[in-house]
């Protein structure tokens, strides 16, 4: 992993060097401010004023150069337009090809300009995040809020693709027009009447991809993939991606996705029958909350050790997971004949201990090439959604009752036996087909790069307590160009960015207010979803006298909404509104869904329950995508790798929410089934309102 300062210098277009954000200067300024405040030679207000002016000057420099380059591109396009009109009157094959190439050259120059803006936008985000971290301020929130819509502010020129639309459109439609002319297709009045070309020019594809990445525009695949919360470096190097290419194995990826699917089926296949199973063993129906939640309790711990285990191997934790799940499901099924609620709970605990989702996510992050990673992430989420829908649907098909050698097979035990068989087949397939990727010793790369060059400089800095210049004045100018960036990075980035965190406490220290709020939002949505799903069998039987089949069909239909909802949001809504706007709107919709679920005065009806459940579930699904997308942008890069990574933190937050929700169902059950619905919804409503308020306080830092 390379420090951003070094990546910025290596990625700069040489002739534009003087127009990039002076990241090195700004880092020095932040360090100097810290020292000045510590020795009380500067106060906080003056620091904020000075840093704001510095940022404004940097942004103005970037924007003025950007406008100049856009003008040059527009002028070139204007000149090409005259040749274009002439060709429309007298088509000439060779001249059409020459003009197409001329447009492609302009397109490639536009790509360079887009890269220039993207690099500067990343630099601004990073320096704002660094300032907040050093001083403990919400400076980012203040800076973005005061400049987001101010008429004199140029901030939006950097963070939005302002002014690029016309240039992109001119290149795109002119190339398409020439392609149409070359093929002699005159069936349309103009190029705007035609559908999108099935094979657009590669330059156009590159431009679209760059604009989408820069403006956070999405399609279905990207939006769905964000649910996987696989954090990536903003500027991955070619060598890093090449090393991942060598580790990729398609069958191993498929096995990870199958593991994800089976685990989600395993989680939800028992939900329609958990209450009946509990009652058949002499417990109350609401004990289903403990039965369902015991799997989540064990997952809180399994996520940590599987994440740590994946640092050394992928095959062994997957094998162990399959064996534990095989044992857990067997115990779950045998509990009926043993007439033991304890065996039932132990079986579910074993199933939770076999949760290898941390390994599945880590494999995609570490072993799938960047060009395929978004598809693999979307596959991970799709497998989870499909498993969530298939679990209850399969339970609906297991409505039978028979015995073989005193072993009972009925609607309560068949889910366990079926999953035990599925994990046995998977274990054999895994052992035969999985290929363990070669391990990288990433920890050794940074010291080897930096020790020889930077070690003496760092030692001098330590010996002088950072109070004396590292280099004598006669060498200062040369070293400022060649070595100071590395020295600055060695001081901070090699310690902080290169090394993943080694404890949950260290990970917590990296959580800014924005990250904490987004993790709380994730906790809220998982809590609301778990309350809805886990108590569905008890609620529907009490109010509507639904059978197990009806509950299973209802849950399966809810699960099937995941993919179409993400298609709509990914292709349309997320491109019409900012992610933070969708986030806040989704939270409000979850709140509305919870409010509509309460049973207060009127008789509780099926339309009210189903409608409110649909609003809550769909809104939570939309919320999950934008929430994890925003988390990946505001979370520290140190949390992208290692055991205590961002994926683990989000998984733990979601799992803890499920544990508390399932426990709340059982606790509320002691007050009677008539009060179960309102007693479990009240905490969900309180948490949801709290998350909305917290989001409003950190809204301007979510960009």
XYZ file of C-alpha atoms in Angstrom:
703
model
C 0.000 0.000 0.000
C 1.500 3.311 -1.095
C 0.937 6.633 0.706
C -1.381 9.062 -1.029
C 1.291 11.768 -1.247
C 3.527 9.456 -3.222
C 0.656 8.262 -5.415
C -0.322 11.847 -6.119
C 3.195 12.701 -7.242
C 3.500 9.574 -9.402
C 0.071 10.024 -11.001
C 0.434 13.704 -11.842
C 0.491 14.816 -15.461
C 3.908 16.409 -15.628
C 3.005 19.515 -17.628
C 0.162 20.228 -15.177
C 2.223 19.717 -12.032
C 1.868 23.250 -10.733
C -1.929 23.145 -10.818
C -2.531 20.151 -8.552
C -3.406 20.533 -4.892
C -0.206 21.128 -2.924
C -0.824 18.169 -0.642
C 2.679 18.245 0.824
C 2.375 21.906 1.810
C -1.022 21.373 3.383
C 0.197 18.414 5.429
C 3.074 20.546 6.679
C 0.621 23.302 7.552
C -1.539 20.893 9.554
C 1.531 19.630 11.451
C 2.702 23.194 12.068
C -0.733 24.257 13.326
C -0.676 21.374 15.783
C 2.721 22.410 17.120
C 1.731 26.074 17.347
C -1.405 25.286 19.306
C 0.522 23.007 21.651
C 3.051 25.766 22.473
C 0.208 28.345 22.468
C 1.696 30.605 19.799
C -1.505 30.297 17.787
C -5.185 30.073 18.730
C -7.827 27.810 17.248
C -9.785 30.570 15.503
C -6.746 31.873 13.615
C -5.844 28.319 12.602
C -9.309 27.743 11.187
C -9.245 31.058 9.317
C -5.777 30.466 7.905
C -6.501 26.896 6.834
C -9.806 27.937 5.238
C -8.018 30.603 3.177
C -5.370 28.092 2.159
C -8.017 25.624 1.011
C -9.900 28.344 -0.884
C -6.696 29.362 -2.699
C -5.901 25.766 -3.616
C -9.417 25.170 -4.931
C -9.369 28.431 -6.900
C -6.073 27.434 -8.537
C -7.520 24.062 -9.523
C -10.808 25.480 -10.817
C -9.274 28.279 -12.903
C -6.962 25.793 -14.590
C -9.882 23.441 -15.091
C -11.945 26.143 -16.784
C -9.004 27.056 -19.003
C -8.590 23.438 -20.126
C -12.311 23.037 -20.714
C -12.190 26.138 -22.922
C -9.324 24.662 -24.949
C -11.251 21.418 -25.416
C -14.356 23.345 -26.451
C -12.327 25.342 -28.976
C -10.902 22.162 -30.498
C -14.372 20.657 -30.717
C -15.649 23.817 -32.389
C -12.939 23.534 -35.052
C -13.749 19.860 -35.625
C -17.418 20.725 -36.030
C -16.713 22.600 -39.285
C -15.033 19.511 -40.751
C -17.904 17.403 -39.460
C -20.526 19.508 -41.257
C -18.545 19.306 -44.483
C -18.450 15.506 -44.267
C -22.185 15.343 -43.746
C -22.592 17.037 -47.149
C -19.975 14.913 -48.921
C -19.187 11.671 -47.017
C -15.640 10.426 -47.523
C -14.482 7.201 -45.823
C -10.807 8.144 -45.147
C -11.729 11.629 -43.933
C -14.411 10.167 -41.630
C -11.784 7.906 -40.067
C -9.420 10.867 -39.607
C -12.140 12.925 -37.967
C -13.078 10.023 -35.683
C -9.469 9.783 -34.550
C -9.378 13.538 -33.962
C -12.436 13.244 -31.694
C -10.802 10.313 -29.892
C -7.705 12.442 -29.233
C -9.934 15.106 -27.669
C -11.633 12.334 -25.681
C -8.300 11.062 -24.360
C -7.371 14.598 -23.334
C -10.717 14.863 -21.559
C -9.866 11.663 -19.699
C -6.637 13.280 -18.527
C -8.611 16.287 -17.291
C -11.083 14.050 -15.482
C -8.180 12.256 -13.838
C -6.738 15.633 -12.813
C -10.007 16.654 -11.120
C -10.456 13.266 -9.458
C -6.948 13.339 -7.982
C -7.550 16.805 -6.571
C -10.953 15.832 -5.149
C -9.378 12.865 -3.356
C -6.576 15.103 -2.071
C -9.075 17.612 -0.669
C -11.083 14.883 1.053
C -7.958 13.425 2.593
C -6.539 16.689 3.876
C -9.910 17.643 5.405
C -10.117 14.244 7.068
C -6.532 14.636 8.328
C -7.301 18.075 9.778
C -10.371 16.765 11.606
C -8.400 13.858 13.000
C -5.509 16.002 14.244
C -7.616 18.649 15.950
C -10.786 16.765 16.824
C -12.893 19.401 15.060
C -15.825 19.095 12.684
C -14.000 21.394 10.287
C -15.074 19.346 7.256
C -18.706 19.771 8.240
C -18.235 23.552 8.580
C -16.214 23.943 5.378
C -18.565 21.952 3.149
C -21.693 23.475 4.686
C -20.533 27.068 4.180
C -19.320 26.518 0.627
C -21.634 23.882 -0.812
C -24.208 26.313 -2.229
C -22.582 29.703 -1.768
C -22.609 31.753 -5.019
C -18.880 32.556 -4.721
C -17.758 29.039 -3.800
C -15.834 26.932 -6.286
C -15.998 23.751 -4.221
C -18.703 22.152 -6.366
C -16.510 22.595 -9.444
C -14.120 20.068 -7.908
C -16.514 17.637 -6.278
C -19.093 17.575 -9.089
C -18.597 17.164 -12.818
C -19.664 20.753 -13.444
C -19.006 21.826 -17.042
C -17.992 18.372 -18.252
C -21.427 17.365 -19.474
C -21.331 19.510 -22.611
C -17.839 18.331 -23.601
C -18.667 14.678 -22.951
C -21.906 15.043 -24.881
C -20.225 16.699 -27.872
C -17.572 13.987 -28.181
C -20.077 11.175 -27.629
C -22.750 12.216 -30.090
C -20.274 13.287 -32.791
C -18.440 9.965 -32.660
C -21.761 8.135 -32.744
C -22.882 10.314 -35.659
C -19.709 9.502 -37.600
C -20.076 5.820 -36.816
C -23.629 5.971 -38.136
C -22.470 7.840 -41.249
C -19.707 5.303 -41.827
C -22.208 2.456 -41.726
C -24.550 4.321 -44.090
C -27.494 4.113 -41.687
C -29.870 6.933 -42.543
C -32.996 5.658 -40.826
C -33.094 8.377 -38.149
C -33.722 12.103 -38.360
C -30.745 12.724 -36.067
C -28.370 10.844 -33.800
C -30.551 11.766 -30.815
C -33.427 9.656 -32.188
C -31.294 6.501 -32.126
C -31.058 4.036 -29.269
C -27.643 3.670 -27.624
C -25.161 1.913 -29.845
C -24.536 -1.702 -28.883
C -20.793 -1.221 -29.442
C -19.901 2.372 -28.544
C -16.426 3.701 -29.140
C -13.939 2.527 -26.436
C -13.035 6.142 -25.682
C -16.688 6.887 -24.898
C -16.847 3.902 -22.579
C -13.733 5.115 -20.763
C -15.157 8.628 -20.432
C -18.476 7.345 -19.094
C -16.696 5.160 -16.581
C -14.511 8.070 -15.442
C -17.465 10.447 -15.108
C -19.493 7.849 -13.204
C -16.627 7.198 -10.821
C -15.965 10.889 -10.324
C -19.600 11.863 -9.802
C -20.490 8.713 -7.819
C -23.042 7.795 -10.466
C -24.049 4.162 -10.316
C -25.709 1.394 -12.196
C -27.418 -1.671 -10.779
C -24.196 -3.692 -10.615
C -22.256 -0.999 -8.765
C -25.069 -0.182 -6.365
C -25.620 -3.849 -5.534
C -21.892 -4.421 -5.128
C -21.674 -1.654 -2.530
C -23.759 -3.773 -0.159
C -20.737 -6.069 0.170
C -18.757 -3.217 1.770
C -15.458 -4.311 0.280
C -13.213 -1.319 0.802
C -10.712 -0.498 -1.933
C -7.817 1.835 -2.313
C -8.918 4.995 -4.099
C -5.836 4.882 -6.312
C -4.643 1.273 -6.654
C -1.293 0.832 -8.372
C -0.769 -1.407 -11.377
C 1.635 -3.645 -9.449
C -0.953 -4.196 -6.717
C -3.607 -5.199 -9.247
C -1.172 -7.501 -11.086
C -0.404 -9.334 -7.849
C -4.135 -9.896 -7.302
C -4.473 -11.255 -10.865
C -2.005 -13.996 -9.985
C -4.112 -15.074 -7.020
C -7.473 -15.206 -8.783
C -9.198 -18.562 -9.326
C -12.756 -18.542 -10.663
C -13.834 -21.833 -9.041
C -12.570 -20.664 -5.648
C -14.595 -17.465 -6.028
C -17.669 -19.523 -6.929
C -17.171 -21.668 -3.822
C -17.059 -18.537 -1.666
C -20.311 -17.310 -3.206
C -21.947 -20.715 -2.681
C -20.818 -20.597 0.954
C -22.506 -17.191 1.275
C -25.715 -18.493 -0.283
C -25.892 -21.630 1.866
C -25.224 -19.709 5.050
C -28.068 -17.275 4.377
C -30.388 -20.176 3.567
C -29.259 -21.771 6.831
C -30.061 -18.575 8.725
C -33.594 -18.064 7.450
C -34.828 -21.593 6.703
C -35.857 -22.063 10.347
C -37.645 -18.716 10.797
C -41.152 -19.940 9.733
C -40.994 -22.979 12.058
C -38.890 -21.778 15.013
C -41.919 -20.950 17.160
C -43.593 -24.338 16.569
C -40.315 -26.157 17.206
C -39.870 -24.306 20.508
C -43.414 -25.152 21.591
C -42.960 -28.825 20.695
C -40.005 -28.921 23.103
C -42.019 -27.390 25.942
C -40.952 -23.753 25.581
C -42.995 -20.654 24.789
C -43.474 -19.592 21.178
C -41.509 -16.379 21.780
C -38.426 -18.432 22.647
C -38.049 -18.471 18.856
C -36.230 -15.153 19.376
C -33.502 -16.919 21.363
C -33.419 -19.834 18.901
C -32.972 -17.514 15.927
C -30.699 -15.094 17.782
C -28.331 -17.725 19.200
C -26.830 -18.036 15.746
C -26.147 -14.294 15.715
C -24.641 -14.457 19.233
C -22.052 -16.971 18.070
C -21.444 -14.979 14.900
C -20.252 -11.998 16.984
C -17.234 -14.109 17.978
C -16.835 -16.164 14.801
C -16.507 -13.032 12.659
C -13.361 -12.042 14.586
C -11.530 -15.372 14.487
C -12.484 -16.047 10.866
C -11.254 -12.575 9.905
C -7.961 -13.261 11.693
C -7.707 -16.758 10.194
C -8.128 -15.374 6.672
C -4.803 -13.545 7.131
C -3.125 -16.958 6.808
C -5.465 -19.152 4.795
C -8.800 -19.262 2.994
C -9.279 -23.015 2.533
C -8.842 -24.095 6.157
C -11.397 -21.669 7.646
C -13.907 -22.632 4.940
C -13.385 -26.333 5.697
C -13.739 -25.697 9.424
C -16.867 -23.620 8.803
C -18.485 -26.398 6.770
C -17.738 -29.044 9.422
C -19.100 -26.882 12.247
C -22.256 -26.102 10.262
C -22.700 -29.799 9.454
C -22.525 -30.621 13.175
C -24.735 -27.681 14.163
C -27.537 -28.556 11.774
C -27.415 -32.219 12.809
C -27.803 -31.232 16.467
C -30.642 -28.867 15.542
C -32.494 -31.722 13.823
C -31.824 -34.280 16.595
C -33.167 -31.959 19.307
C -36.722 -33.042 18.446
C -36.160 -36.738 19.200
C -33.987 -35.903 22.199
C -36.746 -33.531 23.410
C -34.122 -31.018 24.460
C -34.298 -27.264 23.968
C -30.649 -27.132 25.075
C -29.537 -29.303 22.145
C -31.589 -27.088 19.841
C -29.810 -23.953 21.073
C -26.375 -25.612 20.981
C -27.033 -26.603 17.390
C -27.838 -23.021 16.442
C -24.781 -21.770 18.322
C -22.641 -24.139 16.290
C -24.227 -22.784 13.114
C -23.284 -19.262 14.188
C -19.730 -20.352 14.962
C -19.483 -21.539 11.357
C -20.250 -18.125 9.846
C -17.448 -17.578 7.314
C -18.831 -14.415 5.709
C -15.695 -12.561 6.815
C -13.647 -15.040 4.769
C -15.972 -14.716 1.766
C -15.725 -10.929 1.811
C -11.976 -10.979 2.428
C -11.390 -13.370 -0.493
C -13.126 -10.968 -2.885
C -11.149 -8.025 -1.517
C -7.742 -9.749 -1.668
C -7.940 -12.272 -4.506
C -10.285 -10.859 -7.162
C -8.820 -8.420 -9.737
C -10.071 -4.856 -9.650
C -11.778 -5.216 -13.037
C -13.899 -8.094 -11.667
C -14.246 -6.983 -8.055
C -17.473 -5.043 -8.450
C -19.105 -7.991 -10.217
C -17.864 -10.348 -7.511
C -19.190 -7.964 -4.845
C -22.555 -7.852 -6.600
C -22.463 -11.658 -6.739
C -21.807 -11.774 -2.996
C -24.817 -9.558 -2.292
C -27.010 -11.402 -4.798
C -26.083 -14.753 -3.228
C -27.013 -13.357 0.188
C -30.338 -11.980 -1.075
C -31.162 -15.185 -2.929
C -30.333 -17.249 0.150
C -32.506 -15.003 2.291
C -35.451 -15.580 -0.076
C -34.794 -19.288 -0.671
C -34.556 -20.170 3.039
C -38.239 -19.568 3.868
C -39.314 -20.814 0.423
C -37.563 -24.150 1.005
C -39.154 -24.371 4.461
C -42.521 -24.049 2.754
C -41.777 -27.210 0.730
C -40.799 -29.290 3.755
C -44.341 -29.835 5.041
C -44.135 -33.613 5.633
C -43.878 -36.012 8.542
C -42.255 -39.486 8.642
C -39.729 -41.530 10.612
C -36.668 -43.571 9.679
C -35.199 -45.747 12.459
C -36.823 -43.659 15.227
C -35.468 -40.436 13.700
C -38.256 -37.960 13.023
C -38.432 -35.997 9.791
C -41.040 -33.230 9.896
C -41.394 -29.521 9.155
C -39.369 -28.715 12.289
C -36.428 -31.091 11.778
C -36.205 -31.285 7.977
C -34.558 -27.830 7.673
C -31.714 -29.096 9.870
C -31.311 -32.398 8.013
C -31.458 -30.706 4.614
C -28.816 -28.123 5.549
C -26.575 -30.804 7.080
C -26.679 -32.682 3.763
C -26.027 -29.466 1.815
C -22.944 -28.660 3.928
C -21.625 -32.222 3.507
C -21.870 -31.949 -0.291
C -20.300 -28.489 -0.170
C -17.434 -29.756 2.012
C -16.549 -32.452 -0.524
C -16.738 -29.974 -3.415
C -14.630 -27.485 -1.481
C -11.911 -30.038 -0.719
C -11.691 -31.121 -4.356
C -11.936 -27.794 -6.182
C -10.709 -24.929 -3.981
C -7.239 -23.572 -4.728
C -5.419 -21.797 -1.918
C -3.980 -18.542 -3.333
C -0.321 -17.690 -2.660
C 0.078 -15.435 0.338
C 1.630 -12.002 0.071
C 3.964 -10.667 2.733
C 2.625 -7.143 2.508
C 3.911 -6.295 5.938
C 7.477 -6.573 4.701
C 7.060 -4.389 1.655
C 6.912 -1.027 3.405
C 9.934 -1.398 5.706
C 12.080 -2.608 2.801
C 11.091 0.409 0.744
C 11.464 2.989 3.456
C 14.133 1.843 5.881
C 17.090 2.272 3.548
C 16.014 5.662 2.244
C 14.056 7.124 5.128
C 15.479 5.454 8.215
C 18.275 7.971 8.858
C 15.901 10.903 8.367
C 13.339 9.461 10.754
C 16.023 8.752 13.353
C 17.258 12.327 13.139
C 13.685 13.548 13.587
C 13.231 11.390 16.679
C 16.533 12.444 18.203
C 15.693 16.100 17.713
C 12.154 15.727 19.026
C 10.837 17.128 15.712
C 12.087 20.582 16.784
C 15.151 20.851 14.529
C 15.279 20.852 10.721
C 15.904 17.403 9.288
C 18.204 18.754 6.592
C 20.695 21.584 6.520
C 19.692 24.661 4.562
C 22.150 24.114 1.724
C 20.396 20.825 0.921
C 16.889 21.941 1.736
C 15.747 22.921 -1.740
C 16.858 19.708 -3.437
C 15.527 17.508 -0.662
C 12.261 19.391 -0.630
C 11.674 18.179 -4.176
C 13.001 14.655 -3.799
C 12.866 13.499 -0.240
C 10.601 15.617 1.893
C 7.424 13.993 0.643
C 8.739 10.565 1.558
C 9.939 11.816 4.935
C 6.541 13.268 5.684
C 4.893 10.071 4.624
C 7.379 8.045 6.634
C 6.466 10.012 9.749
C 2.744 9.364 9.416
C 1.707 7.134 6.562
C 4.096 4.223 7.040
C 2.977 3.962 10.643
C -0.693 4.639 10.069
C -1.655 3.816 6.492
C 0.616 0.904 5.674
C -0.100 -1.024 8.859
C -3.602 -2.351 9.467
C -4.968 -1.934 12.969
C -4.155 -4.742 15.373
C -6.954 -4.438 17.927
C -10.576 -3.451 18.211
C -9.524 -0.551 20.458
C -7.158 0.794 17.778
C -9.918 0.432 15.203
C -12.333 2.352 17.426
C -9.871 5.240 17.731
C -9.996 5.670 13.962
C -13.760 6.126 13.972
C -14.730 9.732 13.297
C -18.202 11.027 14.243
C -19.360 10.409 10.654
C -18.233 6.780 10.767
C -19.832 6.214 14.165
C -23.133 7.622 12.921
C -23.078 5.443 9.808
C -22.315 2.336 11.886
C -25.232 3.310 14.129
C -27.451 3.644 11.034
C -26.348 0.169 9.969
C -27.169 -1.119 13.463
C -30.604 0.494 13.227
C -31.539 -0.987 9.864
C -30.408 -4.486 10.869
C -32.351 -4.192 14.122
C -35.517 -3.159 12.293
C -35.169 -5.953 9.736
C -34.491 -8.616 12.382
C -37.516 -7.580 14.472
C -39.677 -7.796 11.359
C -38.401 -11.184 10.198
C -37.790 -13.015 13.460
C -41.175 -12.329 15.054
C -43.188 -12.745 11.841
C -44.250 -16.329 12.586
C -45.508 -15.450 16.100
C -47.226 -12.194 15.061
C -48.997 -13.627 12.015
C -50.189 -16.693 13.895
C -51.541 -14.607 16.773
C -53.302 -11.930 14.688
C -54.137 -13.724 11.431
C -53.828 -17.455 12.242
C -51.379 -17.953 9.374
C -49.968 -21.407 8.724
C -46.254 -22.139 8.401
C -46.645 -22.142 4.620
C -48.199 -18.677 4.623
C -45.392 -17.279 6.782
C -42.772 -18.892 4.552
C -44.321 -17.450 1.385
C -44.550 -13.994 2.995
C -40.872 -14.040 4.008
C -39.796 -15.389 0.623
C -41.660 -12.577 -1.143
C -39.946 -10.009 1.083
C -36.560 -11.497 0.225
C -37.337 -11.436 -3.496
C -37.830 -7.656 -3.410
C -34.113 -7.114 -2.791
C -32.875 -7.420 -6.369
C -35.628 -5.445 -8.181
C -35.453 -2.660 -5.585
C -31.708 -2.391 -6.098
C -32.209 -2.271 -9.868
C -34.493 0.752 -9.479
C -32.287 2.509 -6.940
C -29.013 1.671 -8.680
C -30.088 2.717 -12.155
C -32.281 5.696 -11.376
C -32.676 7.042 -7.838
C -28.963 7.079 -6.909
C -28.223 9.000 -10.111
C -30.938 11.576 -9.487
C -30.060 12.365 -5.866
C -26.964 12.491 -3.700
C -26.307 9.405 -1.599
C -26.700 11.347 1.631
C -30.133 12.521 0.438
C -31.159 8.939 -0.318
C -29.749 7.917 3.068
C -31.842 10.412 5.015
C -34.976 9.724 2.962
C -34.578 5.973 3.500
C -34.214 6.431 7.254
C -37.424 8.465 7.301
C -39.210 5.753 5.286
C -38.015 3.066 7.726
C -39.397 5.231 10.523
C -42.743 5.516 8.703
C -42.827 1.753 8.165
C -42.236 1.135 11.879
C -44.914 3.654 12.858
C -47.455 1.996 10.562
C -46.669 -1.393 12.113
C -47.962 -0.473 15.584
C -51.236 -1.964 16.780
C -53.015 0.893 18.578
C -56.755 1.465 18.116
C -58.195 -0.181 15.038
C -58.273 -3.972 14.585
C -54.947 -5.168 13.215
C -55.369 -6.188 9.580
C -53.337 -8.133 7.053
C -53.006 -5.125 4.669
C -51.626 -2.969 7.494
C -49.094 -5.599 8.551
C -47.986 -6.560 5.045
C -47.868 -2.934 3.822
C -45.870 -1.655 6.784
C -43.532 -4.661 6.610
C -42.914 -4.029 2.921
C -42.157 -0.330 3.521
C -39.777 -1.151 6.383
C -37.964 -3.962 4.586
C -37.581 -2.231 1.221
C -36.476 1.048 2.805
C -33.935 -0.799 4.947
C -32.546 -2.516 1.850
C -32.146 0.812 0.044
C -30.623 2.290 3.185
C -28.076 -0.513 3.467
C -26.638 0.173 0.010
C -26.129 3.923 0.447
C -25.049 3.516 4.072
C -22.227 1.101 3.232
C -21.230 3.178 0.209
C -20.843 6.270 2.376
C -19.041 4.255 5.045
C -16.465 3.103 2.508
C -15.688 6.734 1.644
C -15.456 8.188 5.144
C -13.678 5.246 6.766
C -9.904 5.295 7.254
C -7.801 3.403 4.696
C -6.162 1.566 7.597
C -9.455 -0.286 7.995
C -9.413 -1.663 4.446
C -7.104 -4.563 5.350
C -6.172 -6.801 8.243
C -8.246 -8.560 10.874
C -10.053 -5.533 12.273
C -11.197 -4.127 8.945
C -14.216 -2.042 8.037
C -16.124 -5.107 6.887
C -15.670 -6.719 10.294
C -16.827 -3.566 12.095
C -19.985 -3.322 10.004
C -20.632 -7.060 10.412
C -20.249 -6.788 14.175
C -22.600 -3.793 14.297
C -25.227 -5.663 12.261
C -24.798 -8.902 14.201
C -25.059 -7.112 17.540
C -28.295 -5.512 16.311
C -29.694 -8.938 15.462
C -28.713 -10.335 18.871
C -30.415 -7.480 20.726
C -33.507 -7.667 18.501
C -33.915 -11.431 18.981
C -33.364 -11.075 22.715
C -35.984 -8.321 22.836
C -38.523 -10.657 21.195
C -38.051 -13.279 23.921
C -38.101 -10.706 26.735
C -41.252 -9.051 25.398
C -42.835 -12.498 25.140
C -43.008 -12.710 28.928
C -45.611 -9.920 28.835
C -47.793 -11.984 26.517
C -48.178 -12.286 22.767
C -50.787 -9.506 22.731
C -48.113 -6.971 23.729
C -45.245 -8.497 21.744
C -45.671 -6.359 18.611
C -45.726 -2.935 20.266
C -43.071 -3.808 22.860
C -40.576 -4.827 20.176
C -41.410 -1.949 17.831
C -40.978 0.778 20.472
C -37.162 0.360 20.775
C -36.897 0.125 16.975
C -38.734 3.430 16.629
C -36.530 5.116 19.245
C -33.325 3.864 17.559
C -34.592 4.943 14.138
C -35.443 8.485 15.288
C -32.055 8.720 17.018
C -30.285 7.699 13.806
C -32.169 10.362 11.819
C -31.119 13.055 14.292
C -27.510 11.834 14.274
C -27.467 11.811 10.462
C -28.667 15.424 10.383
C -25.788 16.471 12.655
C -23.149 14.842 10.377
C -24.958 15.419 7.071
C -22.413 17.845 5.586
C -19.470 15.521 6.202
C -21.058 12.783 4.048
C -19.729 13.754 0.625
